[in-house]
DNA sequence: AACCCGGGGTG
DNA sequence: CACCCAGGGTT
C-alpha cells in the first residue's frame, strides 16, 4: 500500500484550527450524534442545523422519541425530505428501548443493527461518539480521495464504498478516526467543494494529484442518469368554506406516508377551476405534470358524506399545517388561500 | 447491482 | 436548468 499518513496529519491540523462550530459537536451523547447523522443524510449542514435543534428539543431522549406517535415524528421532519428517514428513526428509537435496554450500542456492528443506519452512519457514530477506528465514507470522501489520488473509479458503482474505504486508510492516522472523518466533511464542504474548489487554501494541496494538474473539477467520475418520460398526476381539491379533504398516501410509488388530495370526485360535483403545473421530479428523473381540479361544495352535508364514504380527512389551512405534504401540494395550498 | 426516496441550494 | 448534498432500504 502507498500510505500517506503525513497528508492525513496535515488535514487533522487544519481541522483543529478550522473546524465548523456545529451544535452536534458540543455533545458526546450518542443519541444526539445519531440524530444529527440521520438529518444530515443527503442534506446540507445549513439546512439541517435548525431542524436538529428543534428535533432534539422535542425528542431529547430515545425514550421520548420511541413514545411519540407517527404523525408527530413525521411533522417534525417537514421540509427535510426523504421522509422514510423519519419513519426509520422512530422504529430505531423503539429498538434502542426494547432491544438495547436504553443503552446506545457502542460499536460499529451493533450500531449497524439500528433501522435507517447504514455503513456510513454506523461508522460516523462509532468513530465520533466511541472513538472506533473506522472511516465514515460518504460523498465528501469520494470527492476528496478521488481528487487526491486522481482516481477515475466511478462513484456511482456499488463497489465505490469499499474501494474508497481502502483509499481512506492510506491517509488516516490510527486512533483519530472521529476527528479525521469530520475533518474530511469540513474540507469537502468548504475547500474541496464539488465546483470551484479552493485548492490554493487546501491543506492537502501538496500531494494532491488533481490539484497538481489543475483537474480537480473532473473528479469524482460519475456516470450520468438518463431522463425518462413525463408522468401525469390528477387531484381534486374539494372545499367547503375553507375546509378541504386530504388522505394519507400509502407506501407505494412516490411521496410515501405524506398527505395528498382525493384523485376524483362524483360527477355531480361542479368544477370551480383547474390548475396544472409541471415539476421536475429529480428522484425518478421524470417531469411530473400535476393537475388539480378545484371543487367548491355548496352543501356541508354533501361535503361530509363524500368525505366519510371516501375515507378522507377534513382539514383546513391551519390543520394542514400540522400535516406533511409533498412540496408541490403544500405550495398549492398556500396559493389557494393567499390568492 | 440497480433502483427508489425529497427538499433546498448553487452556478 | 443541471447538479449536488454527513445515504439507506428494497428488489
Short mmCIF file of C-alpha atoms (C1' of nucleotides) in Angstrom, two decimals:
data_model
loop_
_atom_site.label_atom_id
_atom_site.label_comp_id
_atom_site.label_asym_id
_atom_site.label_seq_id
_atom_site.Cartn_x
_atom_site.Cartn_y
_atom_site.Cartn_z
CA UNK A 1 0.00 0.00 0.00
CA UNK A 2 1.07 3.53 -0.75
CA UNK A 3 0.49 5.20 2.60
CA UNK A 4 0.45 8.94 3.00
CA UNK A 5 -0.17 9.47 6.69
CA UNK A 6 1.71 12.76 6.63
CA UNK A 7 -1.04 14.29 4.49
CA UNK A 8 -3.63 12.94 6.92
CA UNK A 9 -1.87 14.65 9.81
CA UNK A 10 -1.83 17.93 7.88
CA UNK A 11 -5.59 17.57 7.44
CA UNK A 12 -6.07 16.99 11.18
CA UNK A 13 -4.01 20.05 11.98
CA UNK A 14 -6.10 22.12 9.58
CA UNK A 15 -9.24 20.77 11.22
CA UNK A 16 -8.02 21.73 14.70
CA UNK A 17 -7.84 25.33 13.52
CA UNK A 18 -10.79 25.45 11.10
CA UNK A 19 -13.50 23.12 12.41
CA UNK A 20 -17.02 24.44 11.90
CA UNK A 21 -18.95 25.31 15.05
CA UNK A 22 -21.89 22.88 14.85
CA UNK A 23 -24.44 22.13 17.59
CA UNK A 24 -23.94 18.34 17.49
CA UNK A 25 -20.21 18.80 18.04
CA UNK A 26 -20.71 20.13 21.55
CA UNK A 27 -22.11 16.87 22.87
CA UNK A 28 -20.86 13.34 23.43
CA UNK A 29 -24.38 11.91 23.67
CA UNK A 30 -24.53 9.18 21.02
CA UNK A 31 -28.30 9.66 20.74
CA UNK A 32 -27.83 13.28 19.64
CA UNK A 33 -24.95 12.41 17.34
CA UNK A 34 -27.13 9.73 15.78
CA UNK A 35 -30.00 12.18 15.21
CA UNK A 36 -27.61 14.65 13.58
CA UNK A 37 -26.21 11.98 11.26
CA UNK A 38 -29.66 10.91 10.08
CA UNK A 39 -30.75 14.50 9.49
CA UNK A 40 -27.57 15.19 7.52
CA UNK A 41 -28.02 12.26 5.13
CA UNK A 42 -28.20 13.87 1.68
CA UNK A 43 -28.90 17.16 3.44
CA UNK A 44 -26.76 20.28 3.69
CA UNK A 45 -25.48 21.27 7.10
CA UNK A 46 -27.10 24.71 6.99
CA UNK A 47 -30.44 23.17 6.10
CA UNK A 48 -30.21 20.60 8.88
CA UNK A 49 -28.88 22.83 11.66
CA UNK A 50 -32.18 24.30 12.89
CA UNK A 51 -34.07 21.05 12.29
CA UNK A 52 -31.59 19.32 14.57
CA UNK A 53 -32.12 21.85 17.37
CA UNK A 54 -35.91 21.60 17.04
CA UNK A 55 -35.83 17.81 16.94
CA UNK A 56 -33.57 17.46 19.98
CA UNK A 57 -35.74 19.87 21.92
CA UNK A 58 -38.88 17.94 21.07
CA UNK A 59 -37.33 14.48 21.46
CA UNK A 60 -34.39 14.86 23.89
CA UNK A 61 -34.02 11.11 24.52
CA UNK A 62 -34.58 7.80 22.75
CA UNK A 63 -37.46 7.13 25.15
CA UNK A 64 -39.27 10.34 24.25
CA UNK A 65 -38.90 9.54 20.55
CA UNK A 66 -40.00 5.93 20.98
CA UNK A 67 -43.14 7.07 22.81
CA UNK A 68 -44.15 9.66 20.21
CA UNK A 69 -46.79 8.90 17.59
CA UNK A 70 -46.09 8.64 13.88
CA UNK A 71 -47.71 11.91 12.84
CA UNK A 72 -45.75 13.79 15.47
CA UNK A 73 -42.44 12.41 14.20
CA UNK A 74 -43.38 12.95 10.57
CA UNK A 75 -44.39 16.54 11.28
CA UNK A 76 -41.03 17.22 12.92
CA UNK A 77 -39.46 16.11 9.65
CA UNK A 78 -41.47 18.51 7.48
CA UNK A 79 -39.22 20.26 4.99
CA UNK A 80 -36.34 17.81 5.23
CA UNK A 81 -37.37 15.34 2.50
CA UNK A 82 -36.60 11.63 2.39
CA UNK A 83 -39.40 11.03 4.88
CA UNK A 84 -38.55 7.35 5.29
CA UNK A 85 -35.67 8.65 7.43
CA UNK A 86 -38.23 9.86 9.98
CA UNK A 87 -40.09 6.56 9.96
CA UNK A 88 -36.86 4.60 10.39
CA UNK A 89 -35.74 6.94 13.16
CA UNK A 90 -38.96 6.20 15.03
CA UNK A 91 -38.50 2.45 14.57
CA UNK A 92 -34.87 2.62 15.71
CA UNK A 93 -35.81 4.57 18.84
CA UNK A 94 -38.07 1.67 19.79
CA UNK A 95 -35.18 -0.71 19.08
CA UNK A 96 -32.99 1.28 21.47
CA UNK A 97 -35.58 0.98 24.22
CA UNK A 98 -36.68 -2.61 23.61
CA UNK A 99 -33.59 -4.38 22.21
CA UNK A 100 -30.75 -2.39 23.78
CA UNK A 101 -32.32 -1.64 27.17
CA UNK A 102 -32.00 2.11 26.62
CA UNK A 103 -28.21 1.92 26.25
CA UNK A 104 -26.90 3.16 22.91
CA UNK A 105 -24.79 0.42 21.25
CA UNK A 106 -21.09 1.34 21.40
CA UNK A 107 -19.54 -0.33 18.36
CA UNK A 108 -19.94 -0.38 14.56
CA UNK A 109 -21.56 -3.81 14.23
CA UNK A 110 -24.18 -3.19 16.92
CA UNK A 111 -24.96 0.36 15.76
CA UNK A 112 -25.47 -1.05 12.26
CA UNK A 113 -28.47 -3.02 13.57
CA UNK A 114 -30.49 0.17 14.01
CA UNK A 115 -33.10 0.76 11.32
CA UNK A 116 -32.00 3.51 8.95
CA UNK A 117 -28.35 3.23 9.97
CA UNK A 118 -26.07 2.02 7.20
CA UNK A 119 -22.32 1.68 6.75
CA UNK A 120 -21.64 5.38 6.66
CA UNK A 121 -23.79 6.38 9.65
CA UNK A 122 -22.67 3.46 11.82
CA UNK A 123 -19.04 4.35 11.13
CA UNK A 124 -19.67 8.04 11.86
CA UNK A 125 -21.33 7.34 15.22
CA UNK A 126 -18.81 4.66 16.21
CA UNK A 127 -15.85 6.92 15.43
CA UNK A 128 -17.22 10.22 16.74
CA UNK A 129 -19.06 9.04 19.85
CA UNK A 130 -16.96 5.97 20.77
CA UNK A 131 -13.55 6.52 19.17
CA UNK A 132 -13.69 3.43 16.96
CA UNK A 133 -11.04 3.47 14.24
CA UNK A 134 -13.10 3.32 11.06
CA UNK A 135 -13.56 5.68 8.10
CA UNK A 136 -17.06 7.15 7.57
CA UNK A 137 -17.07 7.10 3.80
CA UNK A 138 -19.60 9.50 2.27
CA UNK A 139 -19.80 11.80 -0.72
CA UNK A 140 -17.08 14.02 0.74
CA UNK A 141 -14.67 11.07 0.91
CA UNK A 142 -15.45 10.18 -2.70
CA UNK A 143 -14.65 13.71 -3.81
CA UNK A 144 -11.59 14.36 -1.64
CA UNK A 145 -9.97 10.97 -2.22
CA UNK A 146 -10.72 10.73 -5.94
CA UNK A 147 -9.05 14.11 -6.37
CA UNK A 148 -6.11 13.44 -4.07
CA UNK A 149 -5.26 10.26 -5.97
CA UNK A 150 -6.66 11.45 -9.35
CA UNK A 151 -8.64 8.22 -9.31
CA UNK A 152 -11.18 7.51 -12.06
CA UNK A 153 -13.18 4.94 -10.11
CA UNK A 154 -16.86 5.56 -10.92
CA UNK A 155 -18.52 6.64 -7.65
CA UNK A 156 -21.96 5.64 -8.92
CA UNK A 157 -20.87 2.00 -8.79
CA UNK A 158 -21.99 -0.01 -5.75
CA UNK A 159 -18.40 -1.05 -5.16
CA UNK A 160 -17.33 2.55 -4.63
CA UNK A 161 -17.86 2.46 -0.87
CA UNK A 162 -15.46 -0.44 -0.35
CA UNK A 163 -12.98 0.94 -2.82
CA UNK A 164 -12.76 4.37 -1.21
CA UNK A 165 -12.70 2.85 2.28
CA UNK A 166 -9.38 1.28 1.32
CA UNK A 167 -8.09 4.58 -0.07
CA UNK A 168 -9.13 6.34 3.15
CA UNK A 169 -6.95 4.02 5.20
CA UNK A 170 -3.89 5.33 3.39
CA UNK A 171 -4.47 8.80 4.83
CA UNK A 172 -5.98 8.02 8.25
CA UNK A 173 -3.65 8.38 11.23
CA UNK A 174 -4.52 5.49 13.60
CA UNK A 175 -6.62 6.30 16.66
CA UNK A 176 -8.08 9.57 15.41
CA UNK A 177 -10.90 8.44 13.15
CA UNK A 178 -13.56 10.66 14.73
CA UNK A 179 -11.68 13.87 14.04
CA UNK A 180 -10.38 12.60 10.72
CA UNK A 181 -13.88 11.81 9.47
CA UNK A 182 -15.20 15.19 10.50
CA UNK A 183 -12.15 16.87 9.01
CA UNK A 184 -12.90 15.33 5.61
CA UNK A 185 -16.50 16.54 5.90
CA UNK A 186 -15.41 20.12 6.60
CA UNK A 187 -12.77 20.01 3.90
CA UNK A 188 -15.27 18.66 1.38
CA UNK A 189 -17.78 21.32 2.29
CA UNK A 190 -15.58 24.42 2.41
CA UNK A 191 -12.45 23.73 0.37
CA UNK A 192 -12.69 20.58 -1.73
CA UNK A 193 -16.15 21.61 -2.99
CA UNK A 194 -17.93 19.95 -5.93
CA UNK A 195 -17.38 23.04 -8.08
CA UNK A 196 -14.74 25.74 -7.83
CA UNK A 197 -12.61 24.00 -5.21
CA UNK A 198 -10.19 26.24 -3.32
CA UNK A 199 -7.04 24.24 -3.95
CA UNK A 200 -4.77 27.16 -3.00
CA UNK A 201 -6.17 27.09 0.54
CA UNK A 202 -6.26 23.31 0.87
CA UNK A 203 -4.07 21.58 3.46
CA UNK A 204 -3.86 18.61 1.07
CA UNK A 205 -2.73 20.62 -1.96
CA UNK A 206 0.77 19.27 -1.52
CA UNK A 207 0.47 15.65 -2.56
CA UNK A 208 -2.89 16.07 -4.31
CA UNK A 209 -2.63 14.60 -7.81
CA UNK A 210 -5.58 16.57 -9.21
CA UNK A 211 -4.53 19.90 -7.71
CA UNK A 212 -1.10 19.41 -9.23
CA UNK A 213 -2.59 19.26 -12.72
CA UNK A 214 -5.49 21.67 -12.14
CA UNK A 215 -8.02 18.91 -12.84
CA UNK A 216 -9.84 18.76 -9.50
CA UNK A 217 -13.22 19.58 -11.03
CA UNK A 218 -13.02 16.49 -13.23
CA UNK A 219 -13.44 14.37 -10.09
CA UNK A 220 -15.19 12.39 -8.86
CA UNK A 221 -16.05 10.49 -12.01
CA UNK A 222 -19.77 9.71 -12.07
CA UNK A 223 -21.98 8.23 -14.79
CA UNK A 224 -25.00 10.28 -15.74
CA UNK A 225 -28.55 9.04 -15.45
CA UNK A 226 -30.92 9.20 -18.40
CA UNK A 227 -34.07 11.24 -18.25
CA UNK A 228 -37.29 9.36 -18.76
CA UNK A 229 -40.79 10.28 -19.94
CA UNK A 230 -43.33 12.68 -18.46
CA UNK A 231 -45.76 11.47 -15.81
CA UNK A 232 -49.26 12.81 -15.07
CA UNK A 233 -50.92 13.06 -11.66
CA UNK A 234 -54.53 14.26 -11.15
CA UNK A 235 -56.05 15.64 -7.96
CA UNK A 236 -59.35 17.06 -6.74
CA UNK A 237 -59.20 19.92 -4.26
CA UNK A 238 -62.62 19.54 -2.61
CA UNK A 239 -63.51 22.56 -0.49
CA UNK A 240 -66.37 23.73 1.67
CA UNK A 241 -65.93 27.14 3.30
CA UNK A 242 -62.18 26.87 3.77
CA UNK A 243 -62.20 23.20 4.78
CA UNK A 244 -60.92 20.59 2.36
CA UNK A 245 -60.26 16.88 2.04
CA UNK A 246 -56.98 15.03 2.36
CA UNK A 247 -55.76 11.50 2.85
CA UNK A 248 -52.50 9.84 3.70
CA UNK A 249 -50.63 8.26 0.82
CA UNK A 250 -49.70 4.61 1.03
CA UNK A 251 -46.23 3.22 0.91
CA UNK A 252 -46.22 2.61 -2.85
CA UNK A 253 -44.87 4.86 -5.58
CA UNK A 254 -43.82 8.41 -4.64
CA UNK A 255 -44.42 10.57 -1.56
CA UNK A 256 -44.75 7.64 0.83
CA UNK A 257 -46.67 8.38 4.06
CA UNK A 258 -47.29 12.01 3.13
CA UNK A 259 -50.73 13.59 2.68
CA UNK A 260 -52.43 14.38 -0.63
CA UNK A 261 -55.86 15.25 -2.08
CA UNK A 262 -58.52 12.87 -3.47
CA UNK A 263 -57.93 11.69 -7.02
CA UNK A 264 -61.53 12.06 -8.24
CA UNK A 265 -64.98 13.24 -7.20
CA UNK A 266 -68.59 12.25 -8.08
CA UNK A 267 -69.78 13.51 -11.45
CA UNK A 268 -72.39 15.70 -9.80
CA UNK A 269 -69.69 17.94 -8.27
CA UNK A 270 -69.18 21.17 -10.19
CA UNK A 271 -65.68 22.14 -11.05
CA UNK A 272 -64.76 25.64 -9.93
CA UNK A 273 -61.35 25.97 -11.52
CA UNK A 274 -58.39 23.95 -12.75
CA UNK A 275 -54.70 24.47 -12.39
CA UNK A 276 -51.90 22.48 -13.90
CA UNK A 277 -48.18 22.72 -13.42
CA UNK A 278 -45.02 20.87 -14.29
CA UNK A 279 -42.35 19.98 -11.79
CA UNK A 280 -39.09 18.20 -12.22
CA UNK A 281 -39.17 15.09 -10.06
CA UNK A 282 -35.48 14.59 -9.85
CA UNK A 283 -35.51 11.35 -7.90
CA UNK A 284 -37.33 9.48 -10.65
CA UNK A 285 -35.69 11.56 -13.37
CA UNK A 286 -39.11 12.35 -14.76
CA UNK A 287 -41.06 15.54 -15.24
CA UNK A 288 -44.30 15.39 -13.30
CA UNK A 289 -47.49 17.04 -14.64
CA UNK A 290 -49.77 17.80 -11.70
CA UNK A 291 -53.35 18.80 -12.47
CA UNK A 292 -55.58 19.94 -9.62
CA UNK A 293 -59.30 20.47 -10.14
CA UNK A 294 -60.84 22.77 -7.58
CA UNK A 295 -64.37 21.99 -6.36
CA UNK A 296 -66.36 24.24 -4.06
CA UNK A 297 -69.09 22.23 -2.38
CA UNK A 298 -72.16 24.35 -1.51
CA UNK A 299 -73.70 21.91 0.95
CA UNK A 300 -71.98 20.88 4.16
CA UNK A 301 -73.93 17.62 4.37
CA UNK A 302 -72.83 16.61 0.88
CA UNK A 303 -69.25 17.53 1.73
CA UNK A 304 -69.19 15.45 4.90
CA UNK A 305 -70.92 12.48 3.33
CA UNK A 306 -68.40 12.33 0.48
CA UNK A 307 -65.54 12.62 2.97
CA UNK A 308 -66.90 9.79 5.09
CA UNK A 309 -67.56 7.50 2.13
CA UNK A 310 -64.12 8.04 0.65
CA UNK A 311 -62.35 7.76 3.96
CA UNK A 312 -60.94 11.27 3.70
CA UNK A 313 -59.88 13.61 6.48
CA UNK A 314 -61.41 17.07 6.70
CA UNK A 315 -58.91 19.80 7.42
CA UNK A 316 -58.36 23.49 6.79
CA UNK A 317 -55.43 25.82 6.24
CA UNK A 318 -54.43 25.71 9.88
CA UNK A 319 -54.97 21.97 10.21
CA UNK A 320 -53.00 21.27 7.06
CA UNK A 321 -50.02 22.99 8.62
CA UNK A 322 -49.98 20.14 11.10
CA UNK A 323 -49.57 17.54 8.36
CA UNK A 324 -46.75 16.75 5.99
CA UNK A 325 -47.47 17.33 2.31
CA UNK A 326 -45.17 16.95 -0.67
CA UNK A 327 -43.70 20.33 -1.52
CA UNK A 328 -45.81 20.95 -4.69
CA UNK A 329 -49.10 20.29 -2.85
CA UNK A 330 -48.01 22.36 0.12
CA UNK A 331 -47.27 25.24 -2.20
CA UNK A 332 -50.66 24.81 -3.91
CA UNK A 333 -52.49 25.05 -0.58
CA UNK A 334 -50.61 28.21 0.27
CA UNK A 335 -51.51 29.79 -3.07
CA UNK A 336 -55.19 28.85 -2.81
CA UNK A 337 -55.61 30.67 0.47
CA UNK A 338 -53.40 33.65 -0.28
CA UNK A 339 -54.80 34.36 -3.73
"C1'" DA B 1 -26.08 -4.09 -8.65
"C1'" DA B 2 -29.81 -1.19 -9.96
"C1'" DC B 3 -33.35 1.49 -8.45
"C1'" DC B 4 -36.19 4.27 -5.35
"C1'" DC B 5 -36.73 8.02 -1.99
"C1'" DG B 6 -37.15 14.92 -1.49
"C1'" DG B 7 -36.40 19.46 -0.25
"C1'" DG B 8 -33.21 23.10 -0.75
"C1'" DG B 9 -29.08 25.50 -2.50
"C1'" DT B 10 -25.88 26.73 -6.33
"C1'" DG B 11 -23.53 28.06 -10.80
"C1'" DC C 1 -31.86 24.12 -15.87
"C1'" DA C 2 -28.50 20.55 -14.14
"C1'" DC C 3 -26.22 19.07 -10.46
"C1'" DC C 4 -25.27 18.35 -5.61
"C1'" DC C 5 -25.97 17.34 -0.64
"C1'" DA C 6 -22.71 13.99 6.55
"C1'" DG C 7 -27.10 7.60 2.42
"C1'" DG C 8 -30.22 3.68 3.31
"C1'" DG C 9 -33.68 0.25 2.01
"C1'" DT C 10 -35.63 -2.76 -1.33
"C1'" DT C 11 -35.65 -5.73 -5.16
#
